[in-house]
Short mmCIF file of C-alpha atoms and ligand atoms in Angstrom, two decimals:
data_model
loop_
_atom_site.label_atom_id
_atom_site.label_comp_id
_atom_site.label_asym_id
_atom_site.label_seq_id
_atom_site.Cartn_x
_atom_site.Cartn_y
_atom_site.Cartn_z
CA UNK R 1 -27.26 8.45 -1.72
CA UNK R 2 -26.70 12.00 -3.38
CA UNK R 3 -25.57 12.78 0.23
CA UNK R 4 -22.63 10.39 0.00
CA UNK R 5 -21.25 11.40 -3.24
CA UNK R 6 -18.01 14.06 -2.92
CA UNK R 7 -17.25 16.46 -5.66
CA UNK R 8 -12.92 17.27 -5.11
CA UNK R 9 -11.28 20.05 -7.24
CA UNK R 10 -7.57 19.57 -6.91
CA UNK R 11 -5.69 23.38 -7.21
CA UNK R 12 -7.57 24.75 -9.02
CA UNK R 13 -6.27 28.12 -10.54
CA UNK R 14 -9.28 30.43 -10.97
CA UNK R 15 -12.05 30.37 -8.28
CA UNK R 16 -14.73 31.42 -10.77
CA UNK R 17 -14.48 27.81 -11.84
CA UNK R 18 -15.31 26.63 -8.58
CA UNK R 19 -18.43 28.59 -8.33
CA UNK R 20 -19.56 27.76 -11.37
CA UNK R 21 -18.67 23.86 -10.36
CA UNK R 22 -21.06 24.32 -7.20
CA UNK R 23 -23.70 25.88 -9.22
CA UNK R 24 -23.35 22.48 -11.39
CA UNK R 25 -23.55 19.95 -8.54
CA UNK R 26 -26.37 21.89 -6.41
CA UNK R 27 -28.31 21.40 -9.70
CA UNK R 28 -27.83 17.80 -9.83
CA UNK R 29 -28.51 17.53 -5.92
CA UNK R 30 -24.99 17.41 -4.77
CA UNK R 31 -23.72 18.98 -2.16
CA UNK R 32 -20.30 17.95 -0.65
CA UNK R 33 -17.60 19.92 -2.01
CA UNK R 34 -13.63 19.65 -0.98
CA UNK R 35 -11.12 21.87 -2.93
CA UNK R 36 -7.51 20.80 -2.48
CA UNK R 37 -5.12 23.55 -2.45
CA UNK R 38 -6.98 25.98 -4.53
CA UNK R 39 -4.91 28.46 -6.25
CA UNK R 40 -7.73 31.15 -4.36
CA UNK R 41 -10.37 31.03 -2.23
CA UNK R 42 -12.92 31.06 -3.21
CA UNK R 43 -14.85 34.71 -2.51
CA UNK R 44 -16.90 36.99 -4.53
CA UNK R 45 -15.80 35.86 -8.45
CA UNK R 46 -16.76 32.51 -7.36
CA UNK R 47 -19.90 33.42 -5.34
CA UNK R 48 -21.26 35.85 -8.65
CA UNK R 49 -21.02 32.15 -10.70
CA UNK R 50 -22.51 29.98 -8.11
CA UNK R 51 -25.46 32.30 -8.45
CA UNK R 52 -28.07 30.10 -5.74
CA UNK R 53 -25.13 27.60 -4.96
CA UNK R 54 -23.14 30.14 -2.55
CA UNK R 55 -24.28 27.72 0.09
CA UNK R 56 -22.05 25.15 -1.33
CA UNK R 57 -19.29 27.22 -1.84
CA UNK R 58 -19.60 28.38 2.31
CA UNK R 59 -19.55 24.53 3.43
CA UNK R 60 -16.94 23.54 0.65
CA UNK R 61 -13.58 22.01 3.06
CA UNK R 62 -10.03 22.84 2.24
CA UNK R 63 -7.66 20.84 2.76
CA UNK R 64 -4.02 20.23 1.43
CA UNK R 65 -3.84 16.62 -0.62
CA UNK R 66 -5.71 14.81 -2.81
CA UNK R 67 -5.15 11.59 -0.16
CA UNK R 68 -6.80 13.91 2.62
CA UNK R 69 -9.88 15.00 0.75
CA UNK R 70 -10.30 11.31 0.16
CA UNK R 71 -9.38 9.50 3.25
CA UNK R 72 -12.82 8.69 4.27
CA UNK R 73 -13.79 7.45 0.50
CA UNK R 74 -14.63 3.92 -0.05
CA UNK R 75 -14.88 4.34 -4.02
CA UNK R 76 -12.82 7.16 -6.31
CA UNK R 77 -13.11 8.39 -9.60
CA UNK R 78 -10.73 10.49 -11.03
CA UNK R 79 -11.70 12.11 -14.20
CA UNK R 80 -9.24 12.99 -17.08
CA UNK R 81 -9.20 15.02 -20.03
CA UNK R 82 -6.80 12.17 -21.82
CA UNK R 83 -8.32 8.97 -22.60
CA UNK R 84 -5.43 6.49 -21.40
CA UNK R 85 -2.65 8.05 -19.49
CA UNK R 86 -1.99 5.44 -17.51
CA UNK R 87 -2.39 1.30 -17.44
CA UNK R 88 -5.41 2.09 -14.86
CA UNK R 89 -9.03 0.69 -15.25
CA UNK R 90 -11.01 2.75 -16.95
CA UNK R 91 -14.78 3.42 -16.66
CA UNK R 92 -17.02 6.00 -18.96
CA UNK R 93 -19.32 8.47 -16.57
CA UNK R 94 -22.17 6.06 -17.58
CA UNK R 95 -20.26 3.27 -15.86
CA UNK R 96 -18.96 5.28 -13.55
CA UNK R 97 -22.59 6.26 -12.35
CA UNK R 98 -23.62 3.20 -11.98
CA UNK R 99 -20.65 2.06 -9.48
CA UNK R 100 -21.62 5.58 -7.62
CA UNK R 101 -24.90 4.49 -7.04
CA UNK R 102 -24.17 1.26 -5.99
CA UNK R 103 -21.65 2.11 -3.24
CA UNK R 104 -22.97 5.77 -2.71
CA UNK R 105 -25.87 3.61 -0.85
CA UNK R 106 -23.00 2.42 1.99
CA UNK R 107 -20.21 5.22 2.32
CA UNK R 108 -19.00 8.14 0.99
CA UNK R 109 -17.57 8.05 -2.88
CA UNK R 110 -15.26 11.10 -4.40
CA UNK R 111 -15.79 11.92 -7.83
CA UNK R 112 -11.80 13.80 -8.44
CA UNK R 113 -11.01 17.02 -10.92
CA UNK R 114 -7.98 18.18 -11.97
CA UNK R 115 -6.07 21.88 -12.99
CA UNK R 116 -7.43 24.08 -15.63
CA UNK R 117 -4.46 23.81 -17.05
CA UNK R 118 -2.33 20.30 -16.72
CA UNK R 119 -5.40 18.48 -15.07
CA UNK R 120 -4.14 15.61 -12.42
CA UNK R 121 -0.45 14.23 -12.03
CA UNK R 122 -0.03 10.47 -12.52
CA UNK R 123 0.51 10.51 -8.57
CA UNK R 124 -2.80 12.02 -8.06
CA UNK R 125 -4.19 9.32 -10.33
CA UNK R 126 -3.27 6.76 -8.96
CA UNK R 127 -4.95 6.98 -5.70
CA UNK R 128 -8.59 6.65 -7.41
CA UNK R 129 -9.61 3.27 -8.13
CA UNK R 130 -10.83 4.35 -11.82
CA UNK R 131 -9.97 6.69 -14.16
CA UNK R 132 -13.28 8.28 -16.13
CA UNK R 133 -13.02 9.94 -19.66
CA UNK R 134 -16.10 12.30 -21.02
CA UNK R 135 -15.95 10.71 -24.94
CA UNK R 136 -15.42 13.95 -26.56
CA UNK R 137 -14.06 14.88 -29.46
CA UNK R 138 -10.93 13.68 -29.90
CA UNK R 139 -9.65 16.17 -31.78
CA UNK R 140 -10.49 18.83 -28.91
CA UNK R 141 -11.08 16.77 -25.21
CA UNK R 142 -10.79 19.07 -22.71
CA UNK R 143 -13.71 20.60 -21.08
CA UNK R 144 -14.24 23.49 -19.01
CA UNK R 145 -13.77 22.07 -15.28
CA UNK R 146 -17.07 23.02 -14.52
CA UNK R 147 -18.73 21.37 -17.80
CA UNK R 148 -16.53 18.07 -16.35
CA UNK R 149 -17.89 18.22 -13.31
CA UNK R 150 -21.48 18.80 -14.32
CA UNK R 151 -21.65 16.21 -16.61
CA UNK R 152 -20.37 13.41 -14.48
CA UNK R 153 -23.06 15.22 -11.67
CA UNK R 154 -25.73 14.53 -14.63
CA UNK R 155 -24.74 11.36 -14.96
CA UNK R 156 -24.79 10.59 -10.94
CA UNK R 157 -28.13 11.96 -11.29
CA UNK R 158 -29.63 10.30 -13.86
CA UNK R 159 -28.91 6.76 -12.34
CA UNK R 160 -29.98 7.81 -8.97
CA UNK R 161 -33.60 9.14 -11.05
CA UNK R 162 -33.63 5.65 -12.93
CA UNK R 163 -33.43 3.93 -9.71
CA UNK R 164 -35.63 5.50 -7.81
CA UNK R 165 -38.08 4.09 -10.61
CA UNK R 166 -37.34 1.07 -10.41
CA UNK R 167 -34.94 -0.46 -8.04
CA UNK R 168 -31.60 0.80 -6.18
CA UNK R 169 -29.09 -2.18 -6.83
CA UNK R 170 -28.28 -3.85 -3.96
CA UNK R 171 -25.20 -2.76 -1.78
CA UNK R 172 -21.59 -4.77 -2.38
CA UNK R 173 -19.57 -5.96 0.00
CA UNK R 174 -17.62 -3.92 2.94
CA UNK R 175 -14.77 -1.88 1.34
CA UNK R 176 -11.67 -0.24 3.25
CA UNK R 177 -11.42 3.66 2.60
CA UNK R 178 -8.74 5.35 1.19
CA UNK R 179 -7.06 6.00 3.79
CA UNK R 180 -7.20 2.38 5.16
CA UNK R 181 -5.59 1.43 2.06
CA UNK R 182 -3.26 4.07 2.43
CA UNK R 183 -2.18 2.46 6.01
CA UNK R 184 -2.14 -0.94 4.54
CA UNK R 185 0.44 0.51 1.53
CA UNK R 186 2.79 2.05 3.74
CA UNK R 187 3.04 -1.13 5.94
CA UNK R 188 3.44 -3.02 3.06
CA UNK R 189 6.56 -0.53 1.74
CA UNK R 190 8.05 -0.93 5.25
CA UNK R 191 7.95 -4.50 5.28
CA UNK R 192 9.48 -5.10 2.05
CA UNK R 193 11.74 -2.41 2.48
CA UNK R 194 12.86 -4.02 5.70
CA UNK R 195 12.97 -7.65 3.99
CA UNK R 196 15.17 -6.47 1.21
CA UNK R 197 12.91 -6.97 -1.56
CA UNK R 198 12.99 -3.40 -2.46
CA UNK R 199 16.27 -1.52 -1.70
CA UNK R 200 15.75 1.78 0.01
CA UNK R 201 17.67 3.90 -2.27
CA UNK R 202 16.39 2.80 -5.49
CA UNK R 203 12.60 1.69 -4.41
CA UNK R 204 11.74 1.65 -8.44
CA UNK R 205 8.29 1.12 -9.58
CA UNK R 206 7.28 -2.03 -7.52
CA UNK R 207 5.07 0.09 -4.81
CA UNK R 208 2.91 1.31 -8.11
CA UNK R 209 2.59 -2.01 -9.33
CA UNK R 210 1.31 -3.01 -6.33
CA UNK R 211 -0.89 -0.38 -6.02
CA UNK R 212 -2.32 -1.31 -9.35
CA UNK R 213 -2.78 -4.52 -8.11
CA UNK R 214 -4.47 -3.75 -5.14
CA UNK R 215 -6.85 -1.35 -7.06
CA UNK R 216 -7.17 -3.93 -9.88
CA UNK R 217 -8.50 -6.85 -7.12
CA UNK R 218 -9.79 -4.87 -4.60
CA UNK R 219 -9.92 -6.20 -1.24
CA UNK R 220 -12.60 -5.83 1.09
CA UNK R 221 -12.09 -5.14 5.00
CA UNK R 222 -11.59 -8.62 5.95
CA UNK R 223 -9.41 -9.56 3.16
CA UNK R 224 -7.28 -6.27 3.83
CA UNK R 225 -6.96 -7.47 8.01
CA UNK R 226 -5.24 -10.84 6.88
CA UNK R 227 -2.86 -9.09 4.31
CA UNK R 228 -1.71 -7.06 7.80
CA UNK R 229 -2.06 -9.74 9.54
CA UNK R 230 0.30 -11.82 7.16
CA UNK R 231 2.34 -8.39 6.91
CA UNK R 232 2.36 -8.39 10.93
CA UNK R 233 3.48 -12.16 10.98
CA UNK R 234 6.71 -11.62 9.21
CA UNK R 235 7.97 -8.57 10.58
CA UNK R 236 7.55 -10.18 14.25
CA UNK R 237 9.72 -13.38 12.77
CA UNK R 238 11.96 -11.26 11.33
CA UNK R 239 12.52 -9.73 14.64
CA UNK R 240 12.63 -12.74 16.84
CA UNK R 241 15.56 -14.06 13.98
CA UNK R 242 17.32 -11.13 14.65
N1 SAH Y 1 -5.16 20.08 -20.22
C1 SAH Y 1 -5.68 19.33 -19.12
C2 SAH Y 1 -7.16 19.47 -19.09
C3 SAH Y 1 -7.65 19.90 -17.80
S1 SAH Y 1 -9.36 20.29 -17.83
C4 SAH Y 1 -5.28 17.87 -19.28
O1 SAH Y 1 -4.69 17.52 -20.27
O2 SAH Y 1 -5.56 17.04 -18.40
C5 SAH Y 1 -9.65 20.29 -16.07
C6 SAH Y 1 -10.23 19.02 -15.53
O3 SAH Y 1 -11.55 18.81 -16.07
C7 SAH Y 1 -9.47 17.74 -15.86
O4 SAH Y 1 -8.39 17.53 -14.98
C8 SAH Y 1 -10.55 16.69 -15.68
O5 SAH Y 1 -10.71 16.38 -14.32
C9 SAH Y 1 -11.79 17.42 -16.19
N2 SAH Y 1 -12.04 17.12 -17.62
C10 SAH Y 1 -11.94 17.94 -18.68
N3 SAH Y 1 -12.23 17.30 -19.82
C11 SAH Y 1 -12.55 16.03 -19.49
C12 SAH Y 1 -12.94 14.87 -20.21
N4 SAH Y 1 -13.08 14.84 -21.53
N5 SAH Y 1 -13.19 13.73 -19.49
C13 SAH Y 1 -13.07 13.70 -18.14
N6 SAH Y 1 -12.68 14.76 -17.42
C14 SAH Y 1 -12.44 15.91 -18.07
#
């Protein structure tokens, strides 16, 4: 289960924070590491904070968007400094955990951190399914990246330990990945695009509030083939009325 969960770092600015994020997750028996644009690459600042988690940092993948790192993800997390930026469903890390360990069991999950400095844009956000906050003081919120990312690793941890004694919950239904969805959103922007419903110039905030739908409800595979389907089925009637 560890095995399936993915620690992303998107751009981050100073690579010693990386290491010091692998040294984090190979302590909590994590291992999967993708940086998104980082600022650097990571080299020897990073390695001197990894200390024994260099291996990490030599099999971490880089690649160049958030949607990318996550393609393959069934389940995201993306974790933010600010309690509620956004009208997103929220989860604590506790929660959070739990949902890892639940869906960790059938396919890869991404557990998403932002910049040092201005953490994740709303974009960024809202291609995760949940948004996680670490309760901290509200006076001062912000952790380290590294502190973020081990204590939502502890967490992961923790529930995987508790399990182990007693009993892994049993696995949900079958989910698209991320980049299923992804496929299923842009057919859904060309269709109503093409319909009229949203006018090309001026596409407004309908395609969010769809996304937040779609997060909200959550389709599984079968229910996301007769959406296309249904998507399919009107753009071939459109064309045979043409
Ligand atoms: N000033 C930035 C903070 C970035 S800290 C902001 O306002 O968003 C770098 C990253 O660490 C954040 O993007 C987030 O992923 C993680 N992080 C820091 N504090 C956190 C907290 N209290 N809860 C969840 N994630 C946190």
């Amino acid at each position: 289960m560890l095995d399936n969960v993915r620690i992303v770092l998107v751009n981050t600015s100073d690579q010693r924070n990386i290491g010091s994020a692998a040294r984090a997750m190979k302590t909590m028996g994590i291992s999967d590491l993708v940086l998104v644009n980082p600022k650097e690459l990571p080299d020897s600042k990073a390695s001197a904070l990894a200390a024994g988690a260099t291996d990490i940092l030599a099999k971490a993948r880089v690649v160049a968007t958030l949607s990318e790192a996550i393609a393959d993800c069934q389940l995201t997390f993306a974790a933010s400094a600010r309690s509620r930026t956004l009208d997103w469903p929220m989860t604590t890390p506790r929660e959070a955990a739990a949902k890892v360990l639940q869906e960790g069991q059938q396919g890869t999950v991404a557990l998403v951190f932002g910049r040092e400095a201005t953490g994740l844009t709303n974009e960024e956000l809202q291609l995760c399914h949940y948004h996680t906050h670490i309760p901290a003081n509200p006076e001062y919120s912000s952790l380290n990246l590294a502190m973020a990312v081990q204590t939502l690793c502890y967490e992961v941890r923790v529930a995987y330990l508790d399990a182990k004694q007693s009993h892994f919950p049993e696995a949900l239904g079958d989910y698209p990945t991320a980049g299923e969805m992804e496929g299923f959103y842009m057919h859904l922007q060309r269709a109503i695009t093409n319909s009229g419903f949203i006018v090309r110039n001026h596409p407004g905030k309908v395609m969010n509030k769809l996304r937040r739908l779609y997060t909200r409800t959550r389709p599984d595979k079968n229910e996301l083939n007769i959406l296309r389907g249904i998507l399919t089925s009107f753009e071939r009637n459109n064309k045979s009325n043409n």
